[in-house]
PDB file of C-alpha atoms in Angstrom:
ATOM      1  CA  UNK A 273       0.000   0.000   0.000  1.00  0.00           C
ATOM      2  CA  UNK A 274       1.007   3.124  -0.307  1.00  0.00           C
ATOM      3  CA  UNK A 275       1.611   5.925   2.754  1.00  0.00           C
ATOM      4  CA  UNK A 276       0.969   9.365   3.579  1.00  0.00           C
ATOM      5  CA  UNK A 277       3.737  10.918   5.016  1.00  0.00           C
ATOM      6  CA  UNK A 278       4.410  13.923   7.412  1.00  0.00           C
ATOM      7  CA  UNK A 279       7.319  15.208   9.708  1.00  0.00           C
ATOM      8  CA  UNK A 280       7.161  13.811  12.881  1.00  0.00           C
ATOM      9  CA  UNK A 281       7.239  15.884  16.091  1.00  0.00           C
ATOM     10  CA  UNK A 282       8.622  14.273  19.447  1.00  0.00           C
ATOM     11  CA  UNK A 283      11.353  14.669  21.828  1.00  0.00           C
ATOM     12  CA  UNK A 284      13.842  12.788  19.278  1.00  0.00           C
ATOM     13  CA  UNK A 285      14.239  15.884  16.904  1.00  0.00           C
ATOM     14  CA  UNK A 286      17.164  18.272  17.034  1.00  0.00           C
ATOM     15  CA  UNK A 287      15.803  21.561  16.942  1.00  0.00           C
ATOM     16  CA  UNK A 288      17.853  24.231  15.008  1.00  0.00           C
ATOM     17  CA  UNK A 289      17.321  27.957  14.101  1.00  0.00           C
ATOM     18  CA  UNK A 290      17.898  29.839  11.227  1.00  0.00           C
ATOM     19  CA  UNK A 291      20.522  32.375  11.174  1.00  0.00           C
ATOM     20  CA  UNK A 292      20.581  33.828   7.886  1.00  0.00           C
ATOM     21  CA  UNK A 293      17.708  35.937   5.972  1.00  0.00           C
ATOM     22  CA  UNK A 294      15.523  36.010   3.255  1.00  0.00           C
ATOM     23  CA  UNK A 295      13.553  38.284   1.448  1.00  0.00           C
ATOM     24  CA  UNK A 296       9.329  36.821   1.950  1.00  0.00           C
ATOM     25  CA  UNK A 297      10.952  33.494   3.134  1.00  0.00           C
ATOM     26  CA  UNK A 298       9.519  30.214   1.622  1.00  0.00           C
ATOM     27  CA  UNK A 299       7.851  28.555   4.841  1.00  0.00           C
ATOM     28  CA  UNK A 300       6.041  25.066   3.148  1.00  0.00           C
ATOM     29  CA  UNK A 301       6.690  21.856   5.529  1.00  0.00           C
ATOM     30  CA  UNK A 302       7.818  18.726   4.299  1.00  0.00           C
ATOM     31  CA  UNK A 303       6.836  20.222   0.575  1.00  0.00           C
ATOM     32  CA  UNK A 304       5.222  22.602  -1.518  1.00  0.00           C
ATOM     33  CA  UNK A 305       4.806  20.507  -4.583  1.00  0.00           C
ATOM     34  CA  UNK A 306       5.880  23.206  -6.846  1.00  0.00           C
ATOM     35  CA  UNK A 307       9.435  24.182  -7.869  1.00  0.00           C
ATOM     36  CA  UNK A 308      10.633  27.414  -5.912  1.00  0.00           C
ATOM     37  CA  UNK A 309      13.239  29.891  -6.133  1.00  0.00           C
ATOM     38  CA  UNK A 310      16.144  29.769  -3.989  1.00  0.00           C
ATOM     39  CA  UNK A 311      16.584  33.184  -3.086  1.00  0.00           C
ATOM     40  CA  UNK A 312      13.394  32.559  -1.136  1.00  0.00           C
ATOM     41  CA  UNK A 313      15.077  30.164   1.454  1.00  0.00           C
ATOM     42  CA  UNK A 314      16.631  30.337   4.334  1.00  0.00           C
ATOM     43  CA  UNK A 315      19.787  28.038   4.323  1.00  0.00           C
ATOM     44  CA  UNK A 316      21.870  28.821   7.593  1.00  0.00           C
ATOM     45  CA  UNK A 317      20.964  27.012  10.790  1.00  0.00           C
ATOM     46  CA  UNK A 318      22.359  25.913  14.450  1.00  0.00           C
ATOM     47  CA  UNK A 319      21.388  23.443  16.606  1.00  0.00           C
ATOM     48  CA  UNK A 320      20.030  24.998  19.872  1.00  0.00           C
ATOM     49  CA  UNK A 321      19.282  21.718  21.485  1.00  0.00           C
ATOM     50  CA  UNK A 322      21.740  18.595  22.244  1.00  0.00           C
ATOM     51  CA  UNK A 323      21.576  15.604  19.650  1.00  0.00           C
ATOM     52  CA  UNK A 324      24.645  14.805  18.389  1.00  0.00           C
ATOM     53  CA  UNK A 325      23.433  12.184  16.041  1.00  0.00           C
ATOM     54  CA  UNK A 326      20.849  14.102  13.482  1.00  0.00           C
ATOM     55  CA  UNK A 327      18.230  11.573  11.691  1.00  0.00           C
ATOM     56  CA  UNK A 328      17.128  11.284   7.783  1.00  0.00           C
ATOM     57  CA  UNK A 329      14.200  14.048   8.277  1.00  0.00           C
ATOM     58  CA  UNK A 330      13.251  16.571  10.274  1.00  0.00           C
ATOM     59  CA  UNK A 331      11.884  19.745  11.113  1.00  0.00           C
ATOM     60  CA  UNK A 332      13.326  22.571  10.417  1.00  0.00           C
ATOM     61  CA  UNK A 333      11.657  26.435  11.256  1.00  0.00           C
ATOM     62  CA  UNK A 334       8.792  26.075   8.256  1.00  0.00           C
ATOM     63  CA  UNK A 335      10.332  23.419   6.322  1.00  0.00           C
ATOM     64  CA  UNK A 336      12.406  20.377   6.448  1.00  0.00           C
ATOM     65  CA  UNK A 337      16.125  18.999   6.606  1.00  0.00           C
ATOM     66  CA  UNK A 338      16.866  15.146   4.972  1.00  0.00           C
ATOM     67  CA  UNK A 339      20.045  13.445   4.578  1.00  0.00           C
ATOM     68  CA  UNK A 340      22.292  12.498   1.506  1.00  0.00           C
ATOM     69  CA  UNK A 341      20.539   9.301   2.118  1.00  0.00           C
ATOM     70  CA  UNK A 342      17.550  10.042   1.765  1.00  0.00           C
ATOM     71  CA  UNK A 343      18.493  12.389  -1.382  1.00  0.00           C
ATOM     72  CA  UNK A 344      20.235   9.083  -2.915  1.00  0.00           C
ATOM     73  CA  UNK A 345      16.680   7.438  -2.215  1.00  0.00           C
ATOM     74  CA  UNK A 346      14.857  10.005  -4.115  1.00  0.00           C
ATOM     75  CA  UNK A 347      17.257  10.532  -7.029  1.00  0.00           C
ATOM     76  CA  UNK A 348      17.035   6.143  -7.550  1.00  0.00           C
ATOM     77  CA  UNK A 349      13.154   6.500  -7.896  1.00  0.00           C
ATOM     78  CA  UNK A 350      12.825   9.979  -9.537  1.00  0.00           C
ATOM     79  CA  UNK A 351      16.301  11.016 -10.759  1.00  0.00           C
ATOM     80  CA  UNK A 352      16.177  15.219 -11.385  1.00  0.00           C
ATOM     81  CA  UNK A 353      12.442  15.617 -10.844  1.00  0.00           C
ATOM     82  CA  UNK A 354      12.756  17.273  -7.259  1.00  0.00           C
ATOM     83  CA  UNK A 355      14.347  20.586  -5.691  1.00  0.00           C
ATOM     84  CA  UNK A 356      17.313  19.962  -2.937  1.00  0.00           C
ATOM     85  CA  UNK A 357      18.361  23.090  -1.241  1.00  0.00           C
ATOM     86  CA  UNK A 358      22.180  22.552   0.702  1.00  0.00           C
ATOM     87  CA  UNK A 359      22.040  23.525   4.306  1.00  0.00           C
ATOM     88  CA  UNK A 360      24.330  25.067   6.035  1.00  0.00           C
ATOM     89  CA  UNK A 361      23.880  23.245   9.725  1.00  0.00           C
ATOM     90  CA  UNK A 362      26.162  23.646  12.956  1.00  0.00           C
ATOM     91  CA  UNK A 363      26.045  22.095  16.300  1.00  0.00           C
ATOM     92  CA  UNK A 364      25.117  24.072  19.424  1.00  0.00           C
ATOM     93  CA  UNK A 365      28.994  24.512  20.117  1.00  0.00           C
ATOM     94  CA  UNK A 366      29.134  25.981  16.547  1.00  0.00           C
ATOM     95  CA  UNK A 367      30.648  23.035  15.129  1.00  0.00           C
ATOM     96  CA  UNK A 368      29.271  22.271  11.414  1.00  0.00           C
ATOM     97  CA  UNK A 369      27.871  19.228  11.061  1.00  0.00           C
ATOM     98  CA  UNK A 370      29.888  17.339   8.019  1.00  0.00           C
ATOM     99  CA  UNK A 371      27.309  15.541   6.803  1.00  0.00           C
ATOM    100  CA  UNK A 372      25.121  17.031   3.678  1.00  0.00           C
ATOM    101  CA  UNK A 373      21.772  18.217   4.751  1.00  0.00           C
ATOM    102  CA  UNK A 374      19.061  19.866   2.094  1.00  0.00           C
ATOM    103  CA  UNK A 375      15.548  21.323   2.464  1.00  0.00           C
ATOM    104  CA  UNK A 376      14.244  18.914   0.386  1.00  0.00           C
ATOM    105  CA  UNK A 377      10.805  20.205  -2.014  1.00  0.00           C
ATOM    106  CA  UNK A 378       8.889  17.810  -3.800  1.00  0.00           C
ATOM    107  CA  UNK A 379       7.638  19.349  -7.207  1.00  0.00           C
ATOM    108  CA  UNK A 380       4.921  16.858  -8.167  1.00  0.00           C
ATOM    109  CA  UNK A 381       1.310  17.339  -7.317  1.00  0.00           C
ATOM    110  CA  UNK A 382      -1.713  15.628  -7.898  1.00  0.00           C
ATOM    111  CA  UNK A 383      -4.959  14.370  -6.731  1.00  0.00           C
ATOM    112  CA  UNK A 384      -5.252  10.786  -6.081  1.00  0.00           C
ATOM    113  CA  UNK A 385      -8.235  10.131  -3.160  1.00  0.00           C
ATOM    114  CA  UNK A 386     -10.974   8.705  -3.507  1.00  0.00           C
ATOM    115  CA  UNK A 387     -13.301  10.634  -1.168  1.00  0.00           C
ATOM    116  CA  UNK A 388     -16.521   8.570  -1.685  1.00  0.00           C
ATOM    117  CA  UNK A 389     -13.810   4.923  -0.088  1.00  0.00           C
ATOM    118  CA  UNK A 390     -12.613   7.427   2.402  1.00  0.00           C
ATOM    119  CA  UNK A 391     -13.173   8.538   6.284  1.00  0.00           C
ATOM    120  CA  UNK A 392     -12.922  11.882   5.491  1.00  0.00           C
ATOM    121  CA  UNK A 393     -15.388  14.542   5.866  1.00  0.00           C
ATOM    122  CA  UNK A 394     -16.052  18.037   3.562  1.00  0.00           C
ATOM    123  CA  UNK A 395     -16.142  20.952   6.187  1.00  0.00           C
ATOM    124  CA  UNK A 396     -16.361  25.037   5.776  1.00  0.00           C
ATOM    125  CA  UNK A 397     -19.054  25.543   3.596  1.00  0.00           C
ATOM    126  CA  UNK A 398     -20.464  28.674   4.775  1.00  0.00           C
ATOM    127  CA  UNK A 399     -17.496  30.557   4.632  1.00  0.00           C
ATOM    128  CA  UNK A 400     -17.665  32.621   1.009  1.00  0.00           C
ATOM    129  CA  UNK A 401     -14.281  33.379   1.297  1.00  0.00           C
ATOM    130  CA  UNK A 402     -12.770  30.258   1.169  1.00  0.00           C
ATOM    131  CA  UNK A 403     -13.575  27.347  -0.775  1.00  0.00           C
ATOM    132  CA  UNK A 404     -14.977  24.189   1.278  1.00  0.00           C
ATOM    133  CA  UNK A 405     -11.894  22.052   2.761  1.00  0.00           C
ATOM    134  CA  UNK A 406     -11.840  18.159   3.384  1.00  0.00           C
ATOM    135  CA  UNK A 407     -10.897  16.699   6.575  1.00  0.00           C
ATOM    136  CA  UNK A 408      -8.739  14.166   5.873  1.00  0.00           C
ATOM    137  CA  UNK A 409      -7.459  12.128   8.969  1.00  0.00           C
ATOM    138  CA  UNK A 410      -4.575  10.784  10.312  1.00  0.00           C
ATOM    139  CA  UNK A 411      -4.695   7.348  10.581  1.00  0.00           C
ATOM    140  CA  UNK A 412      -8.522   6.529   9.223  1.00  0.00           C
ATOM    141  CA  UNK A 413      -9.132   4.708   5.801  1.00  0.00           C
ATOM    142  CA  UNK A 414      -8.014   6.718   3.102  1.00  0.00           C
ATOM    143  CA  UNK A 415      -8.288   5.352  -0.409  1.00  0.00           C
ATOM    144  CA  UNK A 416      -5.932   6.555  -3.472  1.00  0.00           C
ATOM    145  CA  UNK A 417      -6.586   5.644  -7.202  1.00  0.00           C
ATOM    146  CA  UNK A 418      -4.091   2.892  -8.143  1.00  0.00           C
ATOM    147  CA  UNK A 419      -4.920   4.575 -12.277  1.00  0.00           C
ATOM    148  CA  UNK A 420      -4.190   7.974 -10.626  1.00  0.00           C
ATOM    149  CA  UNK A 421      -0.682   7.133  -8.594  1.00  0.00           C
ATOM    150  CA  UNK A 422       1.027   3.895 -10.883  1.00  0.00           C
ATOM    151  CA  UNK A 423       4.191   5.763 -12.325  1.00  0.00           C
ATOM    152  CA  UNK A 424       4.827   7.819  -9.484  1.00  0.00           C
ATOM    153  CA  UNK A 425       6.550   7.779  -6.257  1.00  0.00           C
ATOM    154  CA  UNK A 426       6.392  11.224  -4.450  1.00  0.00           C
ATOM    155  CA  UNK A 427       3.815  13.581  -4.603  1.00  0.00           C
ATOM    156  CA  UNK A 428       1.904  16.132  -3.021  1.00  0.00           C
ATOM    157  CA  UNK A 429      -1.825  17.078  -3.029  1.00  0.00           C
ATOM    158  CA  UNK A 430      -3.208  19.276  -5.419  1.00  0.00           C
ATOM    159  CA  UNK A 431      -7.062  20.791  -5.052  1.00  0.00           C
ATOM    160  CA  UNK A 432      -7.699  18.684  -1.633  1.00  0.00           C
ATOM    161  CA  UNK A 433      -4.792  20.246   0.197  1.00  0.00           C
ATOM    162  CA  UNK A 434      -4.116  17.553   2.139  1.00  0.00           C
ATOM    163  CA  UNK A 435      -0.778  18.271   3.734  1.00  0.00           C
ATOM    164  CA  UNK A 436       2.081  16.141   4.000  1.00  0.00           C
ATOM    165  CA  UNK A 437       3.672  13.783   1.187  1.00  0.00           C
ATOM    166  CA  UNK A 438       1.890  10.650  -0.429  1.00  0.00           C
ATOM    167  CA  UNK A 439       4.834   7.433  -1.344  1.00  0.00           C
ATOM    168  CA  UNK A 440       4.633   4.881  -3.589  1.00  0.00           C
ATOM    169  CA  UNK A 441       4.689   1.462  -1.460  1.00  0.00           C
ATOM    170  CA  UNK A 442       8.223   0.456  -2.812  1.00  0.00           C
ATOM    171  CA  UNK A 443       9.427   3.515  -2.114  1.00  0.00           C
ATOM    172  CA  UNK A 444       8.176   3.673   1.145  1.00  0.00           C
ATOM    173  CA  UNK A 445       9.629   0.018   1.723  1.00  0.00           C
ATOM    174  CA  UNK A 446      12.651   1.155   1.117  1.00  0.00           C
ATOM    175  CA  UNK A 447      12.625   4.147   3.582  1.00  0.00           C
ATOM    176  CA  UNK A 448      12.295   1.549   6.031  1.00  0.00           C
ATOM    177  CA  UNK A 449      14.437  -1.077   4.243  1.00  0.00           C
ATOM    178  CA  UNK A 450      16.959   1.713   4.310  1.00  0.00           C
ATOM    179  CA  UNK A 451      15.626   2.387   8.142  1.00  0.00           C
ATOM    180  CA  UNK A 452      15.516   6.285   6.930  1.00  0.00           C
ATOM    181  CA  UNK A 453      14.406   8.405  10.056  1.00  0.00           C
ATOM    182  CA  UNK A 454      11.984   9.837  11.581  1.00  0.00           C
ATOM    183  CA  UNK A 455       8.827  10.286   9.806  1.00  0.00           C
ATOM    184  CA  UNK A 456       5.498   9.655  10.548  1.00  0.00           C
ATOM    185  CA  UNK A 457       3.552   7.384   7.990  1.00  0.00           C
ATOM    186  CA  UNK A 458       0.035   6.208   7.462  1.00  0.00           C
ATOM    187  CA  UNK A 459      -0.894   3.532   5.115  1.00  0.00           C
ATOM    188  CA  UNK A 460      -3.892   4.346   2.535  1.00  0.00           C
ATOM    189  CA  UNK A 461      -5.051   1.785   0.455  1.00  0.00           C
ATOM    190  CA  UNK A 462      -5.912   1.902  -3.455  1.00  0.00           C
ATOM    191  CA  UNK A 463      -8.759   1.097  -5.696  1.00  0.00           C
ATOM    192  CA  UNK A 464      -8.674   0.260  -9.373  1.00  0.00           C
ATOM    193  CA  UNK A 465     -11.256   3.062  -9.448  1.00  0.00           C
ATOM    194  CA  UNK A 466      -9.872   6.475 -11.448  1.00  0.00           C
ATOM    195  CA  UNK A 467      -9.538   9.661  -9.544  1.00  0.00           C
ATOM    196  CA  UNK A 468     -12.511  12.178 -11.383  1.00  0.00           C
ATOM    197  CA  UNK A 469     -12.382  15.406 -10.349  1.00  0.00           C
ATOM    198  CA  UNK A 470     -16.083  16.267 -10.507  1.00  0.00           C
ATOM    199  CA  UNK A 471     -16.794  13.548  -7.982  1.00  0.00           C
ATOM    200  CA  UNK A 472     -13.832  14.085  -5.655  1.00  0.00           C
ATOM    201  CA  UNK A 473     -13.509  17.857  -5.623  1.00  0.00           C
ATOM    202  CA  UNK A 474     -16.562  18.760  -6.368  1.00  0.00           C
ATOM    203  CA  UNK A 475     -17.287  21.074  -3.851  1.00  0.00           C
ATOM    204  CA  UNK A 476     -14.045  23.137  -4.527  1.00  0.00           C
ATOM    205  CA  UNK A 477     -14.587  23.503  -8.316  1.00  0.00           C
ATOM    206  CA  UNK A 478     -18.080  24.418  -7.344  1.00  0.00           C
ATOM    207  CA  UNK A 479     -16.883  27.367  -5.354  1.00  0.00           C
ATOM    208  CA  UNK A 480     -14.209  27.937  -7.875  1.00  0.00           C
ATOM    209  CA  UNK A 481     -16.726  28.596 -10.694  1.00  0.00           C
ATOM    210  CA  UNK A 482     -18.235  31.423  -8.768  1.00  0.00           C
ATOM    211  CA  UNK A 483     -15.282  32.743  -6.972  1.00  0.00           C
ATOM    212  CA  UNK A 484     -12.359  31.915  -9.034  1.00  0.00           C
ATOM    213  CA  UNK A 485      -9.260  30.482  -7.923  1.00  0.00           C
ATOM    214  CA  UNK A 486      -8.226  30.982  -4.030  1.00  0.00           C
ATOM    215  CA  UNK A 487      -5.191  33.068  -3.712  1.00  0.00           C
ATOM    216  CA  UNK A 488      -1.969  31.360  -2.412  1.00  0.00           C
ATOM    217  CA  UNK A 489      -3.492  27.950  -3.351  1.00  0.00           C
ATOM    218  CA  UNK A 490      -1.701  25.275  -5.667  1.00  0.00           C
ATOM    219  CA  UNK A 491      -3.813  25.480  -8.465  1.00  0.00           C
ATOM    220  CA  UNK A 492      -3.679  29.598  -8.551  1.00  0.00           C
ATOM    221  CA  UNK A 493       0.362  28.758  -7.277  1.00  0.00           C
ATOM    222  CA  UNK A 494       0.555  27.210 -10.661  1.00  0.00           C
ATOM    223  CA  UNK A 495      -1.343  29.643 -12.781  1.00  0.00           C
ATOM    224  CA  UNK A 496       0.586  32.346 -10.924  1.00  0.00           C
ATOM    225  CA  UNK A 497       4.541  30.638 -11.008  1.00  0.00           C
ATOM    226  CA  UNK A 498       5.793  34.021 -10.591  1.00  0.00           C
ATOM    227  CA  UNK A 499       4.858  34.629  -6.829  1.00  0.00           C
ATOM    228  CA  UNK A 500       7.594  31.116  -6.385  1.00  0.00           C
ATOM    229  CA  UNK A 501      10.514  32.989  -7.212  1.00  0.00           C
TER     230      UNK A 501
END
């Protein structure tokens, strides 16, 4: 099957701040699912906590630090399709850590779940500035379209905004093959059925046809590429 994937939060993580600037500073998680611009990124960080051994993923301020590792992982499955960002990283003692870190971006985004298989509820309706939103939760049944997700391996949400990464299930066997750390995975299972827009985003394309496209969301993001850079 394959997982939905987010940055996990617990007393294992090294927590680091950013000492360098930038001008309206990227802040997007674990992805953004659209290529950005680097100028946007903050790069420069130091460990403020103790953890002398640093895992595969974690959170940074906003967005995310992964390992050569998990870089060689991605580049096996998907060689050149995603954005890796070098990080500058130093212990609290200012010593830089040697191994590579990047603020990894995943640049592939798509709609894949099948709302009508899955525990998920449509919420904010009454709101006319915003289109309706769908509760998708952790852990509950969550169906993807095998049609929708065979050729791919990472990938992000598109209309649904579901937030997070979605794996292929060979790719996430391999994370823990690989025993790539820490992340926090749920497993969603797939249906032969195809992913339809009309019947899984309804509601949103509804609102879009009377309000246009909501500002700052991926499909205006990728009518708008300029505002990435």
């Amino acid at each position: 099957m394959a997982a939905w994937i987010k940055l996990a939060f617990d007393h294992r993580e090294p927590i680091f701040e950013f000492l360098d600037t930038a001008e309206d500073p990227h802040r997007f998680g674990l992805s953004l699912g659209l290529p950005v611009g680097a100028r946007r990124l903050r790069t420069k960080a130091r460990q403020i906590n103790v953890r002398k051994r640093l895992p595969d993923i974690f959170a940074m301020p906003g967005l995310n630090a992964v390992s050569q590792r998990f870089r060689d992982l991605v580049e096996e499955f998907e060689p050149g399709t995603h954005q890796f960002f070098p990080l500058e990283l130093s212990y609290k003692n200012g010593t830089p850590v040697e191994e590579p870190f990047f603020v990894f971006n995943c640049c592939v985004s798509f709609d894949s779940l099948l709302v009508s298989r899955s525990e998920v509820a449509w919420y904010n309706f009454n709101d006319p500035l915003t289109s309706p939103r769908l509760n998708v939760l952790w852990r509950h049944r969550n169906v993807l379209s095998r049609p929708a997700i065979t050729g791919h391996h990472i990938w992000c949400s598109l209309r649904l905004r579901v937030a997070g990464l979605y794996v292929s299930d060979v790719f996430h066997d391999q994370m823990k093959r690989r025993k790539i750390r820490y992340f926090d995975a749920s497993p969603c299972e797939e249906s032969e059925e195809p992913w339809i827009a009309e019947e899984n985003a309804g509601p949103i394309l509804e609102w879009e046809a009377r309000h246009g496209l909501l500002k700052g969301m991926m499909p205006w993001l990728i009518e708008n590429p300029d505002v990435l850079f």
